[in-house]
């Protein structure tokens, strides 16, 4: 059950934003992030991670929130959060995120960020939270019999993730647009009621084409159709060998008519920076087996270095913890400053309290 959202204005605005970023990257502060639910796959890489690395290299300031509280919105069981957080950082760094530039932190570690949630919740109504299409969608896919209170508060929590560091740009998939609207609403209402403290952040939609999993459905860890960033060359070969194709022998690139074959072609093209039409044509009558060989080689070549780097990083948990500690310290410092401004604006400064 996905509620349709008209994304064309956001898509138009995103292409304007791209030009503004090219003209002056230093004007932009990006905050984006992920739930630590397990290792990232190639769909994440080509959908978002690659774009983050690109923007960071351009000179945009980047912060990455590891949304560990958000993982708890729809589960009844404890997760291995600490293992997932370490894996996520390894995925980020191996993909090329520079930890000296980017502020990377799990939001549970930033007390002042979480404290923003209370005034923020006072600025949105219960019906607004209930009719948020992303929340509805997540409730529909929830693994719980009842809906937790955290499920309804998390769009406001996400506003705290974004606004604590006064980010003005949020690269997201179109499924996250309703959340960004909540953040914008909260920022606007806060400023109207208490005075100007927050920017109204804008969405930057990625133009990346959607990569399908090996069964032709959306690539997702829970469907078991994903190739992980950390998959070995052998595993990759096995997964691609088993990928769904169709009965037509001649390979073409027709995303509408032949989604499974087109997705394989696209994966190979993205990995080797080739044009998908040209790649499909070069395989042509070689058929699915030849296509799979080309794609396997392209994936394994593209990710050989980052896979080795990822393994090295995971073998050095001390270093990963150091990256986290640095991100936590920076995020806490930033959040304390914002919380002090919020208290000043709200008139809740009563002395030396924390
Ligand atoms: N909701 C996002 C997801 O499920 C993760 C997230 C948490 C996020 N806080 C954020 C994304 C702030 C962008 C900005 O993937």
mmCIF file of C-alpha atoms and ligand atoms in Angstrom:
data_model
loop_
_atom_site.group_PDB
_atom_site.id
_atom_site.type_symbol
_atom_site.label_atom_id
_atom_site.label_comp_id
_atom_site.label_asym_id
_atom_site.label_seq_id
_atom_site.Cartn_x
_atom_site.Cartn_y
_atom_site.Cartn_z
ATOM 1 C CA UNK A 1 0.000 0.000 0.000
ATOM 2 C CA UNK A 2 1.949 3.011 -1.201
ATOM 3 C CA UNK A 3 0.118 6.302 -1.343
ATOM 4 C CA UNK A 4 0.992 8.144 -4.509
ATOM 5 C CA UNK A 5 2.831 11.432 -3.989
ATOM 6 C CA UNK A 6 3.357 13.840 -6.857
ATOM 7 C CA UNK A 7 7.129 14.147 -6.994
ATOM 8 C CA UNK A 8 7.485 16.278 -10.118
ATOM 9 C CA UNK A 9 7.879 19.659 -8.304
ATOM 10 C CA UNK A 10 10.498 18.076 -6.039
ATOM 11 C CA UNK A 11 12.273 16.597 -9.062
ATOM 12 C CA UNK A 12 12.324 19.986 -10.807
ATOM 13 C CA UNK A 13 13.604 21.721 -7.700
ATOM 14 C CA UNK A 14 16.275 19.037 -7.317
ATOM 15 C CA UNK A 15 17.747 19.788 -10.709
ATOM 16 C CA UNK A 16 17.898 23.511 -9.827
ATOM 17 C CA UNK A 17 19.589 22.571 -6.584
ATOM 18 C CA UNK A 18 22.201 20.580 -8.510
ATOM 19 C CA UNK A 19 23.166 23.762 -10.385
ATOM 20 C CA UNK A 20 23.289 25.749 -7.153
ATOM 21 C CA UNK A 21 25.532 23.082 -5.626
ATOM 22 C CA UNK A 22 27.884 23.271 -8.597
ATOM 23 C CA UNK A 23 28.054 27.050 -8.279
ATOM 24 C CA UNK A 24 28.737 27.104 -4.529
ATOM 25 C CA UNK A 25 28.917 23.771 -2.677
ATOM 26 C CA UNK A 26 29.932 25.400 0.603
ATOM 27 C CA UNK A 27 26.440 26.915 1.033
ATOM 28 C CA UNK A 28 25.000 23.453 1.577
ATOM 29 C CA UNK A 29 24.890 21.314 4.690
ATOM 30 C CA UNK A 30 23.587 17.841 4.029
ATOM 31 C CA UNK A 31 22.133 15.526 6.590
ATOM 32 C CA UNK A 32 20.991 12.088 5.589
ATOM 33 C CA UNK A 33 21.275 8.616 6.998
ATOM 34 C CA UNK A 34 20.196 5.037 7.330
ATOM 35 C CA UNK A 35 18.671 2.618 9.767
ATOM 36 C CA UNK A 36 21.271 0.133 10.974
ATOM 37 C CA UNK A 37 19.387 -3.027 10.003
ATOM 38 C CA UNK A 38 22.192 -4.921 8.269
ATOM 39 C CA UNK A 39 24.805 -4.595 5.552
ATOM 40 C CA UNK A 40 24.129 -2.288 2.594
ATOM 41 C CA UNK A 41 23.600 -3.709 -0.886
ATOM 42 C CA UNK A 42 24.236 -2.514 -4.436
ATOM 43 C CA UNK A 43 20.767 -0.925 -4.544
ATOM 44 C CA UNK A 44 21.793 1.324 -1.632
ATOM 45 C CA UNK A 45 25.120 2.022 -3.281
ATOM 46 C CA UNK A 46 23.797 3.177 -6.648
ATOM 47 C CA UNK A 47 20.641 4.685 -5.124
ATOM 48 C CA UNK A 48 22.197 6.879 -2.429
ATOM 49 C CA UNK A 49 25.689 6.086 -1.204
ATOM 50 C CA UNK A 50 27.447 6.869 -4.456
ATOM 51 C CA UNK A 51 25.600 10.191 -4.593
ATOM 52 C CA UNK A 52 26.682 11.093 -1.057
ATOM 53 C CA UNK A 53 30.306 10.400 -1.910
ATOM 54 C CA UNK A 54 29.949 12.535 -5.047
ATOM 55 C CA UNK A 55 28.460 15.463 -3.098
ATOM 56 C CA UNK A 56 31.088 15.218 -0.400
ATOM 57 C CA UNK A 57 33.870 15.259 -2.988
ATOM 58 C CA UNK A 58 32.282 18.360 -4.508
ATOM 59 C CA UNK A 59 32.727 20.149 -1.181
ATOM 60 C CA UNK A 60 29.262 19.957 0.365
ATOM 61 C CA UNK A 61 29.358 19.472 4.133
ATOM 62 C CA UNK A 62 28.006 16.009 4.936
ATOM 63 C CA UNK A 63 26.529 14.518 8.113
ATOM 64 C CA UNK A 64 25.306 10.935 8.353
ATOM 65 C CA UNK A 65 22.881 9.855 11.034
ATOM 66 C CA UNK A 66 22.753 6.196 11.952
ATOM 67 C CA UNK A 67 19.106 5.984 12.970
ATOM 68 C CA UNK A 68 19.345 3.298 15.641
ATOM 69 C CA UNK A 69 16.211 4.400 17.519
ATOM 70 C CA UNK A 70 14.270 4.250 14.256
ATOM 71 C CA UNK A 71 15.075 0.552 13.948
ATOM 72 C CA UNK A 72 12.922 0.032 17.033
ATOM 73 C CA UNK A 73 9.755 1.537 15.518
ATOM 74 C CA UNK A 74 8.343 -1.746 14.258
ATOM 75 C CA UNK A 75 10.062 -4.679 15.955
ATOM 76 C CA UNK A 76 9.252 -6.847 18.903
ATOM 77 C CA UNK A 77 12.712 -8.317 19.217
ATOM 78 C CA UNK A 78 16.121 -6.907 20.107
ATOM 79 C CA UNK A 79 18.476 -6.435 17.159
ATOM 80 C CA UNK A 80 22.257 -6.653 17.093
ATOM 81 C CA UNK A 81 22.395 -2.869 16.857
ATOM 82 C CA UNK A 82 26.047 -2.549 17.762
ATOM 83 C CA UNK A 83 27.094 -5.033 15.059
ATOM 84 C CA UNK A 84 24.864 -3.312 12.497
ATOM 85 C CA UNK A 85 26.275 0.120 13.395
ATOM 86 C CA UNK A 86 29.857 -1.086 12.913
ATOM 87 C CA UNK A 87 28.925 -2.734 9.612
ATOM 88 C CA UNK A 88 27.246 0.434 8.390
ATOM 89 C CA UNK A 89 30.280 2.572 9.175
ATOM 90 C CA UNK A 90 32.492 0.064 7.372
ATOM 91 C CA UNK A 91 30.150 0.237 4.352
ATOM 92 C CA UNK A 92 30.278 4.049 4.374
ATOM 93 C CA UNK A 93 34.044 4.323 4.637
ATOM 94 C CA UNK A 94 34.713 1.537 2.126
ATOM 95 C CA UNK A 95 32.424 3.304 -0.359
ATOM 96 C CA UNK A 96 34.531 6.445 -0.083
ATOM 97 C CA UNK A 97 32.926 8.592 2.630
ATOM 98 C CA UNK A 98 35.710 10.608 4.247
ATOM 99 C CA UNK A 99 35.365 10.349 8.042
ATOM 100 C CA UNK A 100 37.576 13.416 8.578
ATOM 101 C CA UNK A 101 35.000 15.525 6.768
ATOM 102 C CA UNK A 102 31.711 13.792 7.440
ATOM 103 C CA UNK A 103 30.113 13.751 10.881
ATOM 104 C CA UNK A 104 28.887 10.169 11.408
ATOM 105 C CA UNK A 105 26.893 9.370 14.555
ATOM 106 C CA UNK A 106 24.103 7.139 15.884
ATOM 107 C CA UNK A 107 21.335 9.458 17.079
ATOM 108 C CA UNK A 108 20.892 7.545 20.336
ATOM 109 C CA UNK A 109 24.259 8.932 21.454
ATOM 110 C CA UNK A 110 23.287 12.581 21.160
ATOM 111 C CA UNK A 111 21.187 13.562 24.185
ATOM 112 C CA UNK A 112 20.499 17.166 23.142
ATOM 113 C CA UNK A 113 19.282 16.023 19.701
ATOM 114 C CA UNK A 114 16.743 13.737 21.343
ATOM 115 C CA UNK A 115 15.595 16.497 23.620
ATOM 116 C CA UNK A 116 14.457 18.519 20.597
ATOM 117 C CA UNK A 117 11.813 15.858 20.031
ATOM 118 C CA UNK A 118 9.576 17.190 22.812
ATOM 119 C CA UNK A 119 9.115 20.777 21.621
ATOM 120 C CA UNK A 120 8.967 19.465 18.030
ATOM 121 C CA UNK A 121 6.120 17.082 18.856
ATOM 122 C CA UNK A 122 4.140 20.022 20.226
ATOM 123 C CA UNK A 123 4.230 21.577 16.745
ATOM 124 C CA UNK A 124 2.519 18.754 14.838
ATOM 125 C CA UNK A 125 -0.946 17.324 15.321
ATOM 126 C CA UNK A 126 -1.838 13.697 15.824
ATOM 127 C CA UNK A 127 -3.874 13.582 12.556
ATOM 128 C CA UNK A 128 -0.863 14.990 10.679
ATOM 129 C CA UNK A 129 1.285 12.170 12.000
ATOM 130 C CA UNK A 130 -1.421 9.575 11.371
ATOM 131 C CA UNK A 131 -1.963 10.493 7.746
ATOM 132 C CA UNK A 132 1.737 10.666 6.842
ATOM 133 C CA UNK A 133 1.966 8.294 3.831
ATOM 134 C CA UNK A 134 5.381 6.949 4.815
ATOM 135 C CA UNK A 135 4.185 6.115 8.322
ATOM 136 C CA UNK A 136 1.068 4.442 6.890
ATOM 137 C CA UNK A 137 3.212 2.410 4.550
ATOM 138 C CA UNK A 138 5.516 1.330 7.345
ATOM 139 C CA UNK A 139 2.585 0.356 9.531
ATOM 140 C CA UNK A 140 1.257 -1.753 6.661
ATOM 141 C CA UNK A 141 4.597 -3.583 6.451
ATOM 142 C CA UNK A 142 5.188 -3.696 10.186
ATOM 143 C CA UNK A 143 6.169 -6.963 11.850
ATOM 144 C CA UNK A 144 4.223 -6.081 14.998
ATOM 145 C CA UNK A 145 0.661 -6.932 15.918
ATOM 146 C CA UNK A 146 0.143 -3.461 17.434
ATOM 147 C CA UNK A 147 1.610 -0.130 16.345
ATOM 148 C CA UNK A 148 4.192 1.284 18.755
ATOM 149 C CA UNK A 149 4.089 4.903 19.969
ATOM 150 C CA UNK A 150 7.566 5.350 18.507
ATOM 151 C CA UNK A 151 6.143 4.671 15.039
ATOM 152 C CA UNK A 152 4.123 7.889 15.207
ATOM 153 C CA UNK A 153 6.827 10.060 16.704
ATOM 154 C CA UNK A 154 9.607 9.156 14.333
ATOM 155 C CA UNK A 155 8.875 11.756 11.615
ATOM 156 C CA UNK A 156 9.333 14.402 14.340
ATOM 157 C CA UNK A 157 12.460 12.574 15.503
ATOM 158 C CA UNK A 158 13.724 12.722 11.954
ATOM 159 C CA UNK A 159 13.121 16.485 12.075
ATOM 160 C CA UNK A 160 15.421 16.558 15.120
ATOM 161 C CA UNK A 161 18.064 14.576 13.164
ATOM 162 C CA UNK A 162 17.964 17.150 10.407
ATOM 163 C CA UNK A 163 17.464 20.373 12.338
ATOM 164 C CA UNK A 164 19.878 19.848 15.241
ATOM 165 C CA UNK A 165 22.752 20.581 12.858
ATOM 166 C CA UNK A 166 20.738 23.064 10.778
ATOM 167 C CA UNK A 167 21.082 21.034 7.610
ATOM 168 C CA UNK A 168 19.526 22.737 4.590
ATOM 169 C CA UNK A 169 19.660 19.849 2.132
ATOM 170 C CA UNK A 170 18.457 16.267 2.514
ATOM 171 C CA UNK A 171 19.163 13.767 -0.285
ATOM 172 C CA UNK A 172 16.338 11.250 -0.076
ATOM 173 C CA UNK A 173 14.348 8.793 -2.084
ATOM 174 C CA UNK A 174 10.832 9.889 -3.050
ATOM 175 C CA UNK A 175 9.403 7.600 -0.316
ATOM 176 C CA UNK A 176 10.894 9.961 2.261
ATOM 177 C CA UNK A 177 9.354 13.187 0.890
ATOM 178 C CA UNK A 178 6.426 13.188 3.362
ATOM 179 C CA UNK A 179 8.937 13.100 6.220
ATOM 180 C CA UNK A 180 10.820 16.019 4.854
ATOM 181 C CA UNK A 181 7.518 17.894 4.709
ATOM 182 C CA UNK A 182 7.074 17.215 8.447
ATOM 183 C CA UNK A 183 10.566 18.591 9.071
ATOM 184 C CA UNK A 184 9.817 21.718 7.029
ATOM 185 C CA UNK A 185 6.509 22.208 8.838
ATOM 186 C CA UNK A 186 8.183 21.890 12.238
ATOM 187 C CA UNK A 187 10.944 24.335 11.302
ATOM 188 C CA UNK A 188 8.415 26.870 9.988
ATOM 189 C CA UNK A 189 6.072 26.589 12.956
ATOM 190 C CA UNK A 190 8.931 26.791 15.444
ATOM 191 C CA UNK A 191 10.287 29.921 13.777
ATOM 192 C CA UNK A 192 6.794 31.496 13.611
ATOM 193 C CA UNK A 193 6.065 30.808 17.241
ATOM 194 C CA UNK A 194 9.444 31.453 18.885
ATOM 195 C CA UNK A 195 11.598 33.367 16.409
ATOM 196 C CA UNK A 196 13.993 32.342 13.631
ATOM 197 C CA UNK A 197 16.189 29.422 14.665
ATOM 198 C CA UNK A 198 15.915 26.791 11.921
ATOM 199 C CA UNK A 199 16.406 26.656 8.150
ATOM 200 C CA UNK A 200 13.660 24.987 6.096
ATOM 201 C CA UNK A 201 15.614 22.136 4.516
ATOM 202 C CA UNK A 202 15.021 21.039 0.940
ATOM 203 C CA UNK A 203 14.894 17.556 -0.559
ATOM 204 C CA UNK A 204 17.456 16.538 -3.127
ATOM 205 C CA UNK A 205 15.992 13.646 -5.098
ATOM 206 C CA UNK A 206 18.501 11.323 -6.632
ATOM 207 C CA UNK A 207 18.219 10.764 -10.352
ATOM 208 C CA UNK A 208 19.638 7.258 -10.006
ATOM 209 C CA UNK A 209 17.651 4.575 -11.795
ATOM 210 C CA UNK A 210 16.109 1.858 -9.664
ATOM 211 C CA UNK A 211 18.124 -1.328 -9.457
ATOM 212 C CA UNK A 212 16.109 -4.518 -9.148
ATOM 213 C CA UNK A 213 17.115 -7.591 -7.182
ATOM 214 C CA UNK A 214 18.066 -10.917 -8.749
ATOM 215 C CA UNK A 215 14.391 -12.004 -8.785
ATOM 216 C CA UNK A 216 13.193 -8.916 -10.647
ATOM 217 C CA UNK A 217 11.586 -7.315 -7.540
ATOM 218 C CA UNK A 218 12.987 -4.254 -5.730
ATOM 219 C CA UNK A 219 16.408 -5.098 -4.269
ATOM 220 C CA UNK A 220 15.986 -5.611 -0.561
ATOM 221 C CA UNK A 221 17.814 -7.552 2.102
ATOM 222 C CA UNK A 222 14.643 -9.120 3.455
ATOM 223 C CA UNK A 223 13.695 -10.534 0.041
ATOM 224 C CA UNK A 224 17.031 -12.354 -0.241
ATOM 225 C CA UNK A 225 17.520 -10.936 -3.758
ATOM 226 C CA UNK A 226 20.309 -8.492 -2.944
ATOM 227 C CA UNK A 227 24.016 -8.429 -3.708
ATOM 228 C CA UNK A 228 25.720 -6.878 -0.683
ATOM 229 C CA UNK A 229 28.559 -4.387 -0.928
ATOM 230 C CA UNK A 230 30.560 -6.885 1.094
ATOM 231 C CA UNK A 231 29.607 -9.991 -0.931
ATOM 232 C CA UNK A 232 32.594 -11.987 -2.155
ATOM 233 C CA UNK A 233 33.396 -12.388 -5.851
ATOM 234 C CA UNK A 234 32.204 -16.021 -5.683
ATOM 235 C CA UNK A 235 28.951 -15.124 -3.955
ATOM 236 C CA UNK A 236 28.353 -12.402 -6.527
ATOM 237 C CA UNK A 237 28.914 -14.873 -9.354
ATOM 238 C CA UNK A 238 26.503 -17.333 -7.754
ATOM 239 C CA UNK A 239 23.788 -14.702 -7.178
ATOM 240 C CA UNK A 240 24.023 -13.360 -10.715
ATOM 241 C CA UNK A 241 24.079 -16.867 -12.188
ATOM 242 C CA UNK A 242 20.780 -17.523 -10.411
ATOM 243 C CA UNK A 243 19.214 -14.211 -11.436
ATOM 244 C CA UNK A 244 15.878 -14.288 -13.212
ATOM 245 C CA UNK A 245 15.881 -13.463 -16.937
ATOM 246 C CA UNK A 246 13.296 -14.236 -19.623
ATOM 247 C CA UNK A 247 12.676 -16.571 -22.548
ATOM 248 C CA UNK A 248 14.001 -14.251 -25.238
ATOM 249 C CA UNK A 249 17.569 -15.111 -26.174
ATOM 250 C CA UNK A 250 18.704 -11.847 -27.744
ATOM 251 C CA UNK A 251 19.777 -9.323 -25.087
ATOM 252 C CA UNK A 252 18.273 -5.839 -25.287
ATOM 253 C CA UNK A 253 17.796 -2.968 -22.858
ATOM 254 C CA UNK A 254 14.046 -2.477 -22.485
ATOM 255 C CA UNK A 255 13.227 -1.583 -18.862
ATOM 256 C CA UNK A 256 9.439 -1.628 -19.411
ATOM 257 C CA UNK A 257 9.129 -4.756 -21.528
ATOM 258 C CA UNK A 258 11.987 -6.797 -20.039
ATOM 259 C CA UNK A 259 12.574 -5.564 -16.456
ATOM 260 C CA UNK A 260 14.724 -8.495 -15.249
ATOM 261 C CA UNK A 261 17.125 -8.464 -18.197
ATOM 262 C CA UNK A 262 17.192 -4.658 -18.176
ATOM 263 C CA UNK A 263 18.142 -4.582 -14.510
ATOM 264 C CA UNK A 264 21.088 -6.908 -15.107
ATOM 265 C CA UNK A 265 22.169 -4.772 -18.049
ATOM 266 C CA UNK A 266 21.807 -1.651 -15.895
ATOM 267 C CA UNK A 267 23.870 -3.164 -13.077
ATOM 268 C CA UNK A 268 26.669 -4.027 -15.486
ATOM 269 C CA UNK A 269 26.458 -0.592 -17.089
ATOM 270 C CA UNK A 270 26.554 1.272 -13.755
ATOM 271 C CA UNK A 271 29.529 -0.760 -12.557
ATOM 272 C CA UNK A 272 31.557 -0.260 -15.717
ATOM 273 C CA UNK A 273 30.269 3.266 -16.490
ATOM 274 C CA UNK A 274 28.976 2.163 -19.858
ATOM 275 C CA UNK A 275 25.770 3.078 -21.606
ATOM 276 C CA UNK A 276 23.183 0.315 -20.956
ATOM 277 C CA UNK A 277 21.998 0.300 -24.590
ATOM 278 C CA UNK A 278 25.534 -0.160 -25.809
ATOM 279 C CA UNK A 279 26.248 -2.885 -23.265
ATOM 280 C CA UNK A 280 23.081 -4.792 -24.233
ATOM 281 C CA UNK A 281 23.974 -4.542 -27.904
ATOM 282 C CA UNK A 282 27.511 -5.800 -27.302
ATOM 283 C CA UNK A 283 26.097 -8.945 -25.674
ATOM 284 C CA UNK A 284 23.246 -9.314 -28.198
ATOM 285 C CA UNK A 285 22.913 -12.877 -29.381
ATOM 286 C CA UNK A 286 25.279 -14.118 -26.664
ATOM 287 C CA UNK A 287 22.169 -14.500 -24.534
ATOM 288 C CA UNK A 288 21.635 -14.524 -20.788
ATOM 289 C CA UNK A 289 24.725 -16.601 -19.939
ATOM 290 C CA UNK A 290 27.027 -14.140 -21.722
ATOM 291 C CA UNK A 291 25.219 -11.197 -20.129
ATOM 292 C CA UNK A 292 25.634 -12.708 -16.665
ATOM 293 C CA UNK A 293 29.345 -13.251 -17.236
ATOM 294 C CA UNK A 294 29.786 -9.620 -18.302
ATOM 295 C CA UNK A 295 27.777 -8.310 -15.337
ATOM 296 C CA UNK A 296 29.585 -10.520 -12.819
ATOM 297 C CA UNK A 297 32.935 -9.314 -14.032
ATOM 298 C CA UNK A 298 31.804 -5.680 -13.970
ATOM 299 C CA UNK A 299 30.489 -5.920 -10.391
ATOM 300 C CA UNK A 300 33.548 -7.748 -9.133
ATOM 301 C CA UNK A 301 35.919 -5.321 -10.772
ATOM 302 C CA UNK A 302 34.062 -2.256 -9.595
ATOM 303 C CA UNK A 303 33.915 -3.411 -5.975
ATOM 304 C CA UNK A 304 37.180 -5.357 -5.566
ATOM 305 C CA UNK A 305 39.020 -2.496 -3.857
ATOM 306 C CA UNK A 306 36.141 -1.390 -1.641
ATOM 307 C CA UNK A 307 35.458 -4.976 -0.579
ATOM 308 C CA UNK A 308 39.081 -5.378 0.468
ATOM 309 C CA UNK A 309 38.905 -2.047 2.314
ATOM 310 C CA UNK A 310 35.662 -3.094 4.020
ATOM 311 C CA UNK A 311 37.246 -6.328 5.273
ATOM 312 C CA UNK A 312 40.268 -4.396 6.563
ATOM 313 C CA UNK A 313 38.008 -1.944 8.384
ATOM 314 C CA UNK A 314 35.964 -4.679 10.008
ATOM 315 C CA UNK A 315 39.166 -6.334 11.174
ATOM 316 C CA UNK A 316 40.036 -3.119 13.036
ATOM 317 C CA UNK A 317 37.064 -2.377 15.315
ATOM 318 C CA UNK A 318 39.241 -0.022 17.369
ATOM 319 C CA UNK A 319 39.486 2.317 14.402
ATOM 320 C CA UNK A 320 35.744 2.143 13.689
ATOM 321 C CA UNK A 321 35.022 2.968 17.332
ATOM 322 C CA UNK A 322 37.367 5.932 17.051
ATOM 323 C CA UNK A 323 35.474 7.228 14.007
ATOM 324 C CA UNK A 324 32.236 6.843 15.957
ATOM 325 C CA UNK A 325 33.607 8.562 19.041
ATOM 326 C CA UNK A 326 34.722 11.514 16.955
ATOM 327 C CA UNK A 327 31.339 11.744 15.212
ATOM 328 C CA UNK A 328 29.528 11.501 18.543
ATOM 329 C CA UNK A 329 31.632 14.259 20.091
ATOM 330 C CA UNK A 330 31.051 16.590 17.145
ATOM 331 C CA UNK A 331 27.316 15.858 17.015
ATOM 332 C CA UNK A 332 26.938 16.427 20.761
ATOM 333 C CA UNK A 333 28.757 19.727 20.564
ATOM 334 C CA UNK A 334 26.533 20.845 17.700
ATOM 335 C CA UNK A 335 23.333 19.654 19.385
ATOM 336 C CA UNK A 336 24.169 21.459 22.656
ATOM 337 C CA UNK A 337 24.558 24.731 20.775
ATOM 338 C CA UNK A 338 21.213 24.283 18.995
ATOM 339 C CA UNK A 339 19.417 23.219 22.170
ATOM 340 C CA UNK A 340 20.734 26.340 23.922
ATOM 341 C CA UNK A 341 19.320 28.478 21.093
ATOM 342 C CA UNK A 342 16.018 26.630 21.293
ATOM 343 C CA UNK A 343 15.794 27.238 25.041
ATOM 344 C CA UNK A 344 16.659 30.866 24.573
ATOM 345 C CA UNK A 345 13.962 31.243 21.900
ATOM 346 C CA UNK A 346 11.360 29.364 23.967
ATOM 347 C CA UNK A 347 12.167 31.263 27.128
ATOM 348 C CA UNK A 348 13.096 28.133 29.055
ATOM 349 C CA UNK A 349 16.474 29.234 30.417
ATOM 350 C CA UNK A 350 16.282 29.123 34.188
ATOM 351 C CA UNK A 351 19.888 29.274 35.290
ATOM 352 C CA UNK A 352 22.656 26.739 34.984
ATOM 353 C CA UNK A 353 20.511 23.713 34.168
ATOM 354 C CA UNK A 354 21.416 21.160 31.470
HETATM 355 N N1 LIG B 1 14.142 7.259 7.611
HETATM 356 C C1 LIG B 1 15.379 6.992 6.928
HETATM 357 C C2 LIG B 1 15.298 5.559 6.376
HETATM 358 O O1 LIG B 1 14.473 4.780 6.799
HETATM 359 C C3 LIG B 1 16.599 7.130 7.804
HETATM 360 C C4 LIG B 1 16.735 8.482 8.432
HETATM 361 C C5 LIG B 1 16.665 8.761 9.764
HETATM 362 C C6 LIG B 1 16.962 9.713 7.747
HETATM 363 N N2 LIG B 1 16.832 10.106 9.978
HETATM 364 C C7 LIG B 1 17.014 10.713 8.773
HETATM 365 C C8 LIG B 1 17.111 10.081 6.399
HETATM 366 C C9 LIG B 1 17.180 12.053 8.447
HETATM 367 C C10 LIG B 1 17.295 11.418 6.083
HETATM 368 C C11 LIG B 1 17.329 12.405 7.105
HETATM 369 O O2 LIG B 1 16.082 5.228 5.533
#
